[in-house]
Amino acid sequence: FQDQAEQFFRSGHTNNWAVLVCTSRFWFNYRHVANTLSVYRSVKRLGIADSHIVLMLADDMACNPRNPKPATVFSHKNMELNVYGDDVEVDYRGYEVTVENFLRVLTGRIPPSTPRSKRLLSDDRSNILIYMTGHGGNGFLKFQDSEEITNVELADAFEQMWQKRRYNELLFIIDTCQGASMYERFYSPNIMALASSQVGEDSLSHQPDLAIGVHLMDRYTFYVLEFLEEIHPASQTNMNDLFQVCPKSLCVSTPGHRTDLFQRDPQNVLITDFFGSVRKVEITTETISLDRDLAGFESKLPKDELATEPLKYAEQFPVAQIIHQKPKQKDWHPPGGFILGLWALIIMVFFKTYGIKHMKHIF
Amino acid sequence: PPAVRTSITSRYEMVYRSTTAREEAALGAASAREADTALHPLQDASLGSLTVYVVPETSSLLPQGVSVYVGKHRSALVRAGGGLAARPAPLGSSVVAARPASALTGCGSLAGYEITFSLLNPDPKSHAVDWDIEDAVNRYVQPILDKLSLVANFSVDSQILYYAVLGVTPRFDKESSSFLLSTHSLPHVINPVEARLGSSAASLHPVLNFLLYVPEHSHSPLYIQDKDGAPVSTNAFHSPRWGGIMIYNVEAPASPQVSLPLHVDVDMVRVMEVFLAQLRLLFGLSREELPPEFLLESPGNEGLADWELDRLLWAHTMENIATVSTTLTSLAQLLDKIGNIVIKDDVASEVYRAVASAQSAMAELATGHLHSAFQASKEAVTSSERAFFDPSLLHLLYFPDDQKFAIYIPLYLPMSVPILLSLAKIVRETRQRKKEPTKMD
């Protein structure tokens, strides 16, 4: 009976996924890439494999021509910690990081030609961690300096995921200015959200490194990284501790969180439920008995699947036909209401202004 | 959208008849198992049916103390006698109707599964391990996969990994002079190994991994401890939706002078007994607790009994139909909410096909044709998934009202000022002209 009670408080997930998104480009946004890579590093260290991480970086900082220390991305000044490492696997890079691709990854409406590493193949027993960072405002997050995703779109995407049971539980962390506005509109169950600042507040960056010349990390993620460095795969730290990370004295902004949509009490939610990959295992107690020698066993030869018909040329592209084709007649549609109305207005105004007698010059 | 909650009820058709002469002859066999084998070709057992033979109380077919015997095909023997009326109910509920728990389902479960057998040898200097996996797969695994091929497609591959270690260091136990892995360290074993299995590169289908780990010479013998501290007899554990791991201990050589590496020939039967049991558990075919007077025949080399296959098909069919209805309902809700999504013709045709297949699946289920019902439900789910996940249904068309104002006003306001002024002028002139004739008069 105690076993059952234990089971109730533990999450019912069997696998973990992480979607880590950095949405800003340009060298001076180095800190956003460093943010994302430090969460990536923690998540990999705690056990989630690359095949279960979708990493989206909008710009390449490590090999950026302005990087004085190539092939590195540092999170602590004086180059203490290189979060780039030597086995980073970036799934969406540079201009591939768009709102459309991000929503496609979340909802699963991906063209069939997408490789497996670019897909979120979660099921109804997956716990997903979604981390986003970049520049944001009240109700939106800017992607690539040219487009934005609104909190309503994000909430709808999560609802689509819930309808198809693409997650068991979801942890959403966002480190941008006015980050709390992004989770205001969520309405699907089993989502827990954390943000680095409230509406009306800015999230500040942490420390610049004088050799590299830019700010290396944002404050909230810097303290989250320090918190996660203490966690190991078997630790029992729960979410309430994560909520305490980066109080106003250290962060200047007020981090916020939202747990009303989440079924379990945050006290019972382990950090490793989302950041690590602790699988549910059961001891195998049954065996089936097999007959050692099968008297009537015939070895099954693999079916010969090679085609035996002679090879021939594939259909050639009918270039001659295509060149001499007439263009397809498009069906003519009469002009629609708005255009008709606009033209009627213009003609009426013209003739009223200049008088009807000018019409005889036309006809 | 349907507002009524639909529910599904199941019922069993009972048909009574007396035995034919040939069945009588078969029932005259010496033991229940032989009777079962003899009866199998005589029935025209279709998928989903169960034939129950009632034998006299004094018959010697069933051993002492056993009153119900369930064979590995689709028949059962019940001893006549007191309380016979009560028997079909527990028989029906426990054997036939109970749903497989934690069935291996989810998107992609219909496309197929990939089963990978991996041999992990962390210490090739000490052990030169050989396993005849191809033969074992053909002999023991292929029959069960052939039987399950009704449910899904399977592809099997195998690999050998060298220098792959478990993520956990086992502790040495002085009393048994062996190394032990405790239960709560087991979840951490899988992750470091998984990255090296290469399962993600293989295909888009979900992968079931079965690992055979031969411990290093310095960590032999290695046993798994269960919660009470006793070593597990199978020395194996499994993880739902992932696969299973078994630890294969190499016997210490008789004389310590033997040169390394030791040649090890893996006993594939022992290994396959565990792996196939794990495969059954992963598919939800576990043995439930039955009252002691029930005797279940072990399916042996076939891997699963026919009635277990029926149960699996039935559960999958139900689940598929439920999935189709929720998918199509949520798709309809999405399309209601977003008025300006364009629905392509092929998406529409997939939806129609899904609905038609789901209806035919339910019709087939009502008449009891399990196989065609399952095929129809599989088609229905494939069509509905294709319709729901069509890449063209992505909408990025959320326009809050203030954004609409912000976009259109700077365009139309300056443009409309001269137009409105001209209209005002026209109206004024027309009014003046109407007044003028009276004035000039």
Short mmCIF file of C-alpha atoms in Angstrom, two decimals, chain B:
data_model
loop_
_atom_site.label_atom_id
_atom_site.label_comp_id
_atom_site.label_asym_id
_atom_site.label_seq_id
_atom_site.Cartn_x
_atom_site.Cartn_y
_atom_site.Cartn_z
CA PRO B 1 -18.43 18.46 -31.79
CA PRO B 2 -20.10 15.65 -29.95
CA ALA B 3 -21.13 16.72 -26.50
CA VAL B 4 -22.33 13.34 -25.39
CA ARG B 5 -19.86 11.05 -23.68
CA THR B 6 -19.76 7.82 -25.56
CA SER B 7 -18.96 4.60 -23.86
CA ILE B 8 -18.24 1.16 -25.18
CA THR B 9 -19.79 -1.94 -23.76
CA SER B 10 -18.63 -5.39 -24.55
CA ARG B 11 -20.57 -8.54 -24.43
CA TYR B 12 -19.87 -12.14 -25.15
CA GLU B 13 -21.96 -14.39 -27.30
CA MET B 14 -22.36 -17.79 -25.72
CA VAL B 15 -23.12 -20.75 -27.93
CA TYR B 16 -23.64 -24.20 -26.52
CA ARG B 17 -23.18 -27.46 -28.38
CA SER B 18 -22.17 -31.01 -27.74
CA THR B 19 -18.80 -32.39 -28.76
CA THR B 20 -18.18 -34.08 -32.07
CA ALA B 21 -16.83 -37.58 -32.25
CA ARG B 22 -13.34 -36.43 -33.15
CA GLU B 23 -13.26 -34.02 -30.29
CA GLU B 24 -14.31 -36.85 -28.00
CA ALA B 25 -11.38 -38.85 -29.25
CA ALA B 26 -9.02 -35.97 -28.67
CA LEU B 27 -10.35 -35.49 -25.18
CA GLY B 28 -9.48 -39.07 -24.45
CA ALA B 29 -5.80 -38.16 -24.39
CA ALA B 30 -3.65 -38.79 -21.38
CA SER B 31 -2.96 -35.27 -20.22
CA ALA B 32 -4.53 -31.87 -20.67
CA ARG B 33 -1.64 -30.62 -22.75
CA GLU B 34 -1.92 -33.42 -25.27
CA ALA B 35 -5.66 -32.94 -25.43
CA ASP B 36 -5.10 -29.30 -26.16
CA THR B 37 -2.67 -30.05 -28.98
CA ALA B 38 -5.05 -32.60 -30.44
CA LEU B 39 -8.02 -30.29 -30.24
CA HIS B 40 -6.30 -27.41 -31.96
CA PRO B 41 -6.71 -28.48 -35.59
CA LEU B 42 -10.27 -29.61 -34.98
CA GLN B 43 -11.71 -26.27 -34.09
CA ASP B 44 -12.46 -23.55 -36.53
CA ALA B 45 -11.39 -21.09 -33.92
CA SER B 46 -11.56 -17.62 -35.37
CA LEU B 47 -9.80 -14.68 -33.79
CA GLY B 48 -11.49 -13.68 -30.63
CA SER B 49 -13.36 -16.85 -29.86
CA LEU B 50 -12.77 -19.23 -27.02
CA THR B 51 -14.02 -22.80 -26.89
CA VAL B 52 -14.66 -24.23 -23.46
CA TYR B 53 -14.99 -27.96 -23.04
CA VAL B 54 -16.75 -29.21 -19.96
CA VAL B 55 -15.31 -32.52 -18.86
CA PRO B 56 -16.86 -34.85 -16.30
CA GLU B 57 -15.83 -34.36 -12.72
CA THR B 58 -14.13 -37.68 -12.52
CA SER B 59 -12.07 -37.19 -15.66
CA SER B 60 -8.37 -37.67 -15.26
CA LEU B 61 -7.47 -35.07 -17.85
CA LEU B 62 -7.12 -32.32 -15.34
CA PRO B 63 -4.69 -32.88 -12.50
CA GLN B 64 -5.85 -32.94 -8.95
CA GLY B 65 -7.00 -29.67 -7.50
CA VAL B 66 -7.21 -27.99 -10.87
CA SER B 67 -10.64 -27.32 -12.21
CA VAL B 68 -9.89 -25.01 -15.13
CA TYR B 69 -7.15 -25.46 -17.68
CA VAL B 70 -6.50 -22.81 -20.32
CA GLY B 71 -4.56 -24.02 -23.33
CA LYS B 72 -2.21 -22.10 -25.53
CA HIS B 73 -4.54 -21.93 -28.48
CA ARG B 74 -8.11 -21.00 -28.06
CA SER B 75 -9.60 -23.68 -25.89
CA ALA B 76 -10.11 -24.33 -22.23
CA LEU B 77 -11.13 -27.37 -20.22
CA VAL B 78 -13.45 -26.95 -17.29
CA ARG B 79 -14.25 -29.63 -14.80
CA ALA B 80 -17.99 -30.13 -14.33
CA GLY B 81 -19.30 -30.16 -10.86
CA GLY B 82 -20.49 -27.92 -8.10
CA GLY B 83 -20.79 -24.24 -8.88
CA LEU B 84 -20.43 -24.65 -12.64
CA ALA B 85 -22.57 -21.62 -13.24
CA ALA B 86 -20.09 -19.49 -11.35
CA ARG B 87 -17.18 -20.65 -13.49
CA PRO B 88 -17.76 -18.88 -16.79
CA ALA B 89 -17.87 -15.52 -15.07
CA PRO B 90 -14.39 -15.62 -13.52
CA LEU B 91 -13.10 -17.42 -16.57
CA GLY B 92 -14.43 -14.73 -18.83
CA SER B 93 -13.30 -11.84 -16.71
CA SER B 94 -9.83 -13.03 -15.90
CA VAL B 95 -8.81 -14.78 -19.06
CA VAL B 96 -10.67 -13.21 -21.88
CA ALA B 97 -11.85 -9.79 -20.94
CA ALA B 98 -9.11 -8.36 -18.78
CA ARG B 99 -7.17 -5.65 -20.50
CA PRO B 100 -3.41 -5.87 -20.78
CA ALA B 101 -1.98 -3.35 -18.36
CA SER B 102 0.43 -0.67 -19.56
CA ALA B 103 0.04 -1.63 -23.17
CA LEU B 104 2.81 -0.39 -25.41
CA THR B 105 0.91 2.20 -27.36
CA GLY B 106 1.35 5.71 -28.60
CA CYS B 107 1.92 7.45 -31.90
CA GLY B 108 4.20 5.47 -34.07
CA SER B 109 3.26 2.26 -32.43
CA LEU B 110 1.37 1.32 -35.53
CA ALA B 111 4.12 1.98 -37.99
CA GLY B 112 6.32 -0.64 -36.48
CA TYR B 113 8.93 -1.38 -33.93
CA GLU B 114 12.62 -1.88 -34.16
CA ILE B 115 14.07 -4.47 -31.81
CA THR B 116 17.78 -4.25 -31.15
CA PHE B 117 19.79 -6.89 -29.32
CA SER B 118 23.07 -5.59 -28.00
CA LEU B 119 25.90 -7.45 -26.37
CA LEU B 120 27.94 -5.25 -24.04
CA ASN B 121 31.44 -6.41 -23.33
CA PRO B 122 33.26 -3.92 -21.13
CA ASP B 123 36.32 -6.10 -20.70
CA PRO B 124 37.37 -7.70 -23.98
CA LYS B 125 40.83 -8.38 -22.59
CA SER B 126 39.38 -10.89 -20.14
CA HIS B 127 36.34 -12.21 -21.97
CA ALA B 128 36.06 -13.05 -25.62
CA VAL B 129 32.31 -13.35 -25.87
CA ASP B 130 30.54 -15.07 -28.73
CA TRP B 131 26.84 -15.17 -29.17
CA ASP B 132 24.96 -16.85 -31.97
CA ILE B 133 22.31 -14.19 -32.11
CA GLU B 134 21.16 -14.84 -35.65
CA ASP B 135 20.27 -18.41 -34.90
CA ALA B 136 18.62 -17.47 -31.62
CA VAL B 137 16.55 -14.79 -33.31
CA ASN B 138 15.40 -17.18 -36.02
CA ARG B 139 14.57 -19.91 -33.58
CA TYR B 140 13.03 -18.15 -30.64
CA VAL B 141 12.27 -14.55 -31.45
CA GLN B 142 10.92 -14.85 -34.97
CA PRO B 143 7.94 -17.06 -34.00
CA ILE B 144 6.64 -14.58 -31.49
CA LEU B 145 7.22 -11.69 -33.88
CA ASP B 146 5.43 -13.57 -36.64
CA LYS B 147 2.48 -14.00 -34.35
CA LEU B 148 2.57 -10.34 -33.40
CA SER B 149 2.92 -9.26 -37.02
CA LEU B 150 -0.84 -8.80 -37.05
CA VAL B 151 -0.40 -6.00 -34.57
CA ALA B 152 2.67 -4.20 -35.93
CA ASN B 153 5.68 -4.62 -38.18
CA PHE B 154 8.96 -5.52 -36.60
CA SER B 155 12.53 -5.32 -37.70
CA VAL B 156 15.31 -6.90 -35.71
CA ASP B 157 18.97 -6.03 -35.57
CA SER B 158 21.84 -6.78 -33.26
CA GLN B 159 25.22 -5.35 -32.36
CA ILE B 160 28.18 -5.90 -30.09
CA LEU B 161 29.58 -2.98 -28.11
CA TYR B 162 33.02 -3.09 -26.59
CA TYR B 163 34.20 -1.05 -23.61
CA ALA B 164 30.64 -0.02 -22.78
CA VAL B 165 30.36 0.22 -19.01
CA LEU B 166 27.36 0.59 -16.78
CA GLY B 167 26.99 3.99 -15.22
CA VAL B 168 27.02 2.61 -11.70
CA THR B 169 29.81 0.99 -9.75
CA PRO B 170 28.55 -2.14 -8.00
CA ARG B 171 29.45 -2.76 -4.39
CA PHE B 172 31.18 -5.81 -3.19
CA ASP B 173 29.28 -7.97 -0.74
CA LYS B 174 31.55 -10.01 1.51
CA GLU B 175 28.98 -12.60 2.54
CA SER B 176 28.19 -13.84 -0.90
CA SER B 177 31.56 -12.73 -2.31
CA SER B 178 29.85 -11.22 -5.25
CA PHE B 179 29.08 -7.77 -6.52
CA LEU B 180 25.61 -6.36 -6.04
CA LEU B 181 23.60 -3.70 -7.80
CA SER B 182 20.82 -2.34 -5.65
CA THR B 183 17.37 -1.53 -6.97
CA HIS B 184 17.62 2.22 -6.64
CA SER B 185 20.80 2.41 -8.63
CA LEU B 186 19.19 0.64 -11.59
CA PRO B 187 17.53 3.72 -13.15
CA HIS B 188 20.92 5.34 -13.55
CA VAL B 189 22.37 2.40 -15.42
CA ILE B 190 20.58 3.03 -18.65
CA ASN B 191 21.46 6.62 -19.51
CA PRO B 192 25.23 6.42 -20.06
CA VAL B 193 24.77 3.35 -22.22
CA GLU B 194 21.92 4.67 -24.28
CA ALA B 195 23.99 7.26 -26.06
CA ARG B 196 26.18 4.52 -27.43
CA LEU B 197 23.43 2.24 -28.62
CA GLY B 198 22.80 4.20 -31.77
CA SER B 199 19.10 3.58 -31.51
CA SER B 200 18.17 7.06 -32.62
CA ALA B 201 20.00 6.85 -35.90
CA ALA B 202 18.26 3.70 -37.01
CA SER B 203 14.75 4.73 -37.93
CA LEU B 204 11.75 6.79 -37.00
CA HIS B 205 10.09 3.84 -35.33
CA PRO B 206 10.26 3.39 -31.58
CA VAL B 207 13.11 1.13 -30.60
CA LEU B 208 13.09 -1.64 -28.03
CA ASN B 209 16.58 -2.38 -26.75
CA PHE B 210 17.58 -5.65 -25.18
CA LEU B 211 21.03 -5.52 -23.67
CA LEU B 212 23.12 -8.43 -22.49
CA TYR B 213 25.89 -7.26 -20.20
CA VAL B 214 28.88 -9.45 -19.44
CA PRO B 215 30.50 -7.95 -16.32
CA GLU B 216 34.18 -7.27 -16.16
CA HIS B 217 36.47 -9.87 -14.72
CA SER B 218 37.13 -7.66 -11.72
CA HIS B 219 33.43 -7.23 -11.06
CA SER B 220 32.30 -10.81 -11.49
CA PRO B 221 29.95 -12.26 -10.46
CA LEU B 222 27.44 -9.43 -10.53
CA TYR B 223 23.90 -9.80 -9.25
CA ILE B 224 20.92 -7.52 -9.07
CA GLN B 225 19.39 -7.08 -5.66
CA ASP B 226 15.69 -6.71 -5.24
CA LYS B 227 14.05 -4.61 -2.55
CA ASP B 228 14.51 -7.26 0.11
CA GLY B 229 18.16 -7.68 -0.61
CA ALA B 230 17.96 -11.06 -2.28
CA PRO B 231 19.56 -11.60 -5.65
CA VAL B 232 17.09 -11.65 -8.51
CA SER B 233 16.78 -15.03 -10.14
CA THR B 234 16.67 -13.75 -13.69
CA ASN B 235 19.41 -11.15 -13.07
CA ALA B 236 17.52 -8.81 -15.34
CA PHE B 237 15.39 -5.70 -15.24
CA HIS B 238 13.36 -3.80 -17.78
CA SER B 239 12.09 -0.29 -18.32
CA PRO B 240 8.64 0.35 -19.81
CA ARG B 241 8.74 1.56 -23.42
CA TRP B 242 12.50 1.18 -23.55
CA GLY B 243 13.58 -2.43 -23.26
CA GLY B 244 15.44 -4.69 -20.91
CA ILE B 245 18.91 -5.43 -19.57
CA MET B 246 20.18 -8.81 -18.44
CA ILE B 247 23.47 -9.50 -16.71
CA TYR B 248 25.24 -12.65 -17.81
CA ASN B 249 27.83 -13.87 -15.37
CA VAL B 250 30.73 -15.83 -16.67
CA GLU B 251 31.70 -18.73 -14.48
CA ALA B 252 35.06 -18.33 -12.87
CA PRO B 253 37.56 -20.71 -14.45
CA ALA B 254 38.47 -23.79 -12.46
CA SER B 255 42.15 -23.09 -12.36
CA PRO B 256 43.40 -19.58 -11.80
CA GLN B 257 46.21 -20.22 -14.25
CA VAL B 258 43.98 -20.12 -17.30
CA SER B 259 45.13 -17.59 -19.86
CA LEU B 260 43.02 -14.59 -20.57
CA PRO B 261 40.91 -13.84 -22.55
CA LEU B 262 38.44 -16.52 -21.62
CA HIS B 263 36.32 -17.75 -24.41
CA VAL B 264 32.66 -17.44 -23.56
CA ASP B 265 29.82 -19.00 -25.53
CA VAL B 266 26.61 -17.38 -24.46
CA ASP B 267 23.78 -19.78 -23.64
CA MET B 268 21.20 -18.22 -25.89
CA VAL B 269 18.27 -20.21 -24.55
CA ARG B 270 18.69 -18.87 -21.05
CA VAL B 271 19.09 -15.37 -22.41
CA MET B 272 16.13 -15.59 -24.76
CA GLU B 273 13.87 -16.92 -22.02
CA VAL B 274 14.42 -13.69 -20.15
CA PHE B 275 14.35 -11.40 -23.17
CA LEU B 276 11.13 -12.87 -24.48
CA ALA B 277 9.53 -12.58 -21.07
CA GLN B 278 10.57 -8.93 -21.03
CA LEU B 279 9.19 -8.49 -24.53
CA ARG B 280 5.87 -9.87 -23.39
CA LEU B 281 5.85 -7.53 -20.41
CA LEU B 282 6.64 -4.57 -22.60
CA PHE B 283 3.62 -5.45 -24.68
CA GLY B 284 1.48 -5.73 -21.60
CA LEU B 285 1.05 -9.48 -21.68
CA SER B 286 1.67 -10.28 -18.08
CA ARG B 287 0.37 -13.15 -16.06
CA GLU B 288 -2.22 -11.97 -13.63
CA GLU B 289 -3.05 -13.50 -10.33
CA LEU B 290 -5.53 -16.28 -10.89
CA PRO B 291 -7.26 -18.41 -8.33
CA PRO B 292 -5.26 -21.58 -7.58
CA GLU B 293 -7.68 -23.89 -9.35
CA PHE B 294 -6.81 -22.29 -12.69
CA LEU B 295 -3.95 -23.69 -14.69
CA LEU B 296 -2.55 -21.68 -17.55
CA GLU B 297 -0.59 -23.49 -20.19
CA SER B 298 2.71 -21.86 -20.93
CA PRO B 299 2.94 -20.77 -24.54
CA GLY B 300 6.36 -22.31 -24.96
CA ASN B 301 8.29 -21.56 -28.09
CA GLU B 302 5.45 -19.76 -29.75
CA GLY B 303 5.87 -16.98 -27.28
CA LEU B 304 2.28 -16.12 -26.75
CA ALA B 305 -0.96 -18.01 -26.62
CA ASP B 306 -3.61 -17.38 -29.22
CA TRP B 307 -6.04 -16.03 -26.71
CA GLU B 308 -3.41 -13.57 -25.48
CA LEU B 309 -3.05 -12.37 -29.03
CA ASP B 310 -6.81 -11.93 -29.20
CA ARG B 311 -6.72 -9.90 -26.04
CA LEU B 312 -3.96 -7.69 -27.39
CA LEU B 313 -5.78 -7.15 -30.67
CA TRP B 314 -8.97 -6.28 -28.90
CA ALA B 315 -7.25 -3.80 -26.58
CA HIS B 316 -5.40 -2.21 -29.48
CA THR B 317 -8.58 -1.94 -31.52
CA MET B 318 -10.38 -0.20 -28.69
CA GLU B 319 -7.48 2.13 -28.14
CA ASN B 320 -7.21 2.95 -31.83
CA ILE B 321 -10.87 3.81 -32.09
CA ALA B 322 -10.63 6.03 -29.01
CA THR B 323 -7.53 7.74 -30.43
CA VAL B 324 -9.23 8.37 -33.75
CA SER B 325 -12.22 10.00 -32.12
CA THR B 326 -10.13 12.26 -29.88
CA THR B 327 -7.82 13.23 -32.75
CA LEU B 328 -10.63 14.11 -35.10
CA THR B 329 -12.51 15.98 -32.39
CA SER B 330 -9.51 18.09 -31.50
CA LEU B 331 -8.84 18.71 -35.19
CA ALA B 332 -12.41 19.90 -35.62
CA GLN B 333 -12.07 22.15 -32.59
CA LEU B 334 -8.86 23.62 -33.96
CA LEU B 335 -10.46 24.35 -37.29
CA ASP B 336 -13.45 25.93 -35.60
CA LYS B 337 -11.24 28.23 -33.59
CA ILE B 338 -8.99 29.37 -36.42
CA GLY B 339 -11.32 30.50 -39.16
CA ASN B 340 -8.71 31.17 -41.80
CA ILE B 341 -6.85 27.89 -42.03
CA VAL B 342 -6.94 26.47 -45.52
CA ILE B 343 -7.72 22.78 -45.60
CA LYS B 344 -6.13 21.02 -48.51
CA ASP B 345 -8.02 18.40 -50.43
CA ASP B 346 -5.84 15.55 -49.32
CA VAL B 347 -6.25 16.49 -45.67
CA ALA B 348 -10.00 16.45 -46.16
CA SER B 349 -9.89 13.07 -47.87
CA GLU B 350 -7.78 11.64 -45.05
CA VAL B 351 -10.37 12.83 -42.56
CA TYR B 352 -13.19 11.20 -44.50
CA ARG B 353 -11.21 7.99 -44.78
CA ALA B 354 -10.48 8.02 -41.06
CA VAL B 355 -14.15 8.43 -40.20
CA ALA B 356 -15.22 5.69 -42.63
CA SER B 357 -12.60 3.27 -41.33
CA ALA B 358 -13.49 3.97 -37.71
CA GLN B 359 -17.14 3.33 -38.41
CA SER B 360 -16.40 0.09 -40.20
CA ALA B 361 -14.12 -0.95 -37.34
CA MET B 362 -16.93 -0.46 -34.86
CA ALA B 363 -19.33 -2.34 -37.12
CA GLU B 364 -16.90 -5.25 -37.42
CA LEU B 365 -16.41 -5.30 -33.68
CA ALA B 366 -20.14 -5.46 -33.16
CA THR B 367 -20.33 -8.59 -35.27
CA GLY B 368 -17.27 -10.08 -33.65
CA HIS B 369 -14.79 -10.05 -36.56
CA LEU B 370 -11.75 -9.10 -34.58
CA HIS B 371 -9.16 -9.26 -37.34
CA SER B 372 -10.93 -7.04 -39.83
CA ALA B 373 -11.92 -4.69 -37.03
CA PHE B 374 -8.30 -4.33 -36.06
CA GLN B 375 -7.18 -3.66 -39.63
CA ALA B 376 -9.90 -1.06 -40.07
CA SER B 377 -8.95 0.63 -36.81
CA LYS B 378 -5.29 0.67 -37.85
CA GLU B 379 -6.21 2.38 -41.13
CA ALA B 380 -8.38 4.83 -39.25
CA VAL B 381 -5.57 5.83 -36.91
CA THR B 382 -3.04 6.19 -39.73
CA SER B 383 -5.40 8.43 -41.69
CA SER B 384 -6.34 10.55 -38.70
CA GLU B 385 -2.71 11.02 -37.69
CA ARG B 386 -1.79 12.00 -41.21
CA ALA B 387 -4.61 14.53 -41.28
CA PHE B 388 -3.82 15.98 -37.87
CA PHE B 389 -0.08 16.27 -38.38
CA ASP B 390 -0.23 17.59 -41.90
CA PRO B 391 2.45 20.31 -42.16
CA SER B 392 0.04 22.67 -43.92
CA LEU B 393 -2.14 23.07 -40.83
CA LEU B 394 0.27 25.33 -39.04
CA HIS B 395 -1.28 28.67 -38.34
CA LEU B 396 0.73 31.74 -37.56
CA LEU B 397 -2.26 33.97 -37.93
CA TYR B 398 -2.85 35.32 -34.49
CA PHE B 399 -3.60 39.02 -34.87
CA PRO B 400 -4.46 40.80 -31.70
CA ASP B 401 -6.84 43.72 -32.29
CA ASP B 402 -4.38 46.43 -31.39
CA GLN B 403 -1.95 45.05 -33.96
CA LYS B 404 -4.66 45.24 -36.60
CA PHE B 405 -5.21 48.91 -35.80
CA ALA B 406 -1.51 49.58 -35.80
CA ILE B 407 -1.10 48.07 -39.27
CA TYR B 408 -4.13 49.37 -41.11
CA ILE B 409 -4.63 52.86 -39.75
CA PRO B 410 -1.35 54.39 -41.01
CA LEU B 411 -2.17 53.02 -44.45
CA TYR B 412 -5.81 53.89 -44.83
CA LEU B 413 -6.12 57.06 -42.83
CA PRO B 414 -4.02 59.32 -45.06
CA MET B 415 -5.47 57.66 -48.12
CA SER B 416 -9.04 58.20 -47.05
CA VAL B 417 -8.74 61.88 -46.14
CA PRO B 418 -8.94 63.22 -49.74
CA ILE B 419 -11.60 60.66 -50.63
CA LEU B 420 -13.82 61.65 -47.73
CA LEU B 421 -13.32 65.32 -48.41
CA SER B 422 -14.26 64.83 -52.07
CA LEU B 423 -17.36 62.92 -51.06
CA ALA B 424 -18.33 65.74 -48.74
CA LYS B 425 -17.83 68.21 -51.57
CA ILE B 426 -20.02 66.12 -53.88
CA VAL B 427 -22.78 65.94 -51.30
CA ARG B 428 -22.64 69.71 -50.76
CA GLU B 429 -22.78 70.45 -54.51
CA THR B 430 -25.71 68.12 -55.04
CA ARG B 431 -27.61 69.81 -52.26
CA GLN B 432 -26.78 73.26 -53.65
CA ARG B 433 -27.95 72.28 -57.10
CA LYS B 434 -31.21 71.01 -55.69
CA LYS B 435 -31.72 74.37 -53.96
CA GLU B 436 -30.65 76.47 -57.00
CA PRO B 437 -33.66 75.89 -59.32
CA THR B 438 -35.92 77.30 -56.61
CA LYS B 439 -33.59 80.24 -56.17
CA MET B 440 -33.35 81.03 -59.82
CA ASP B 441 -37.00 80.85 -60.23
#
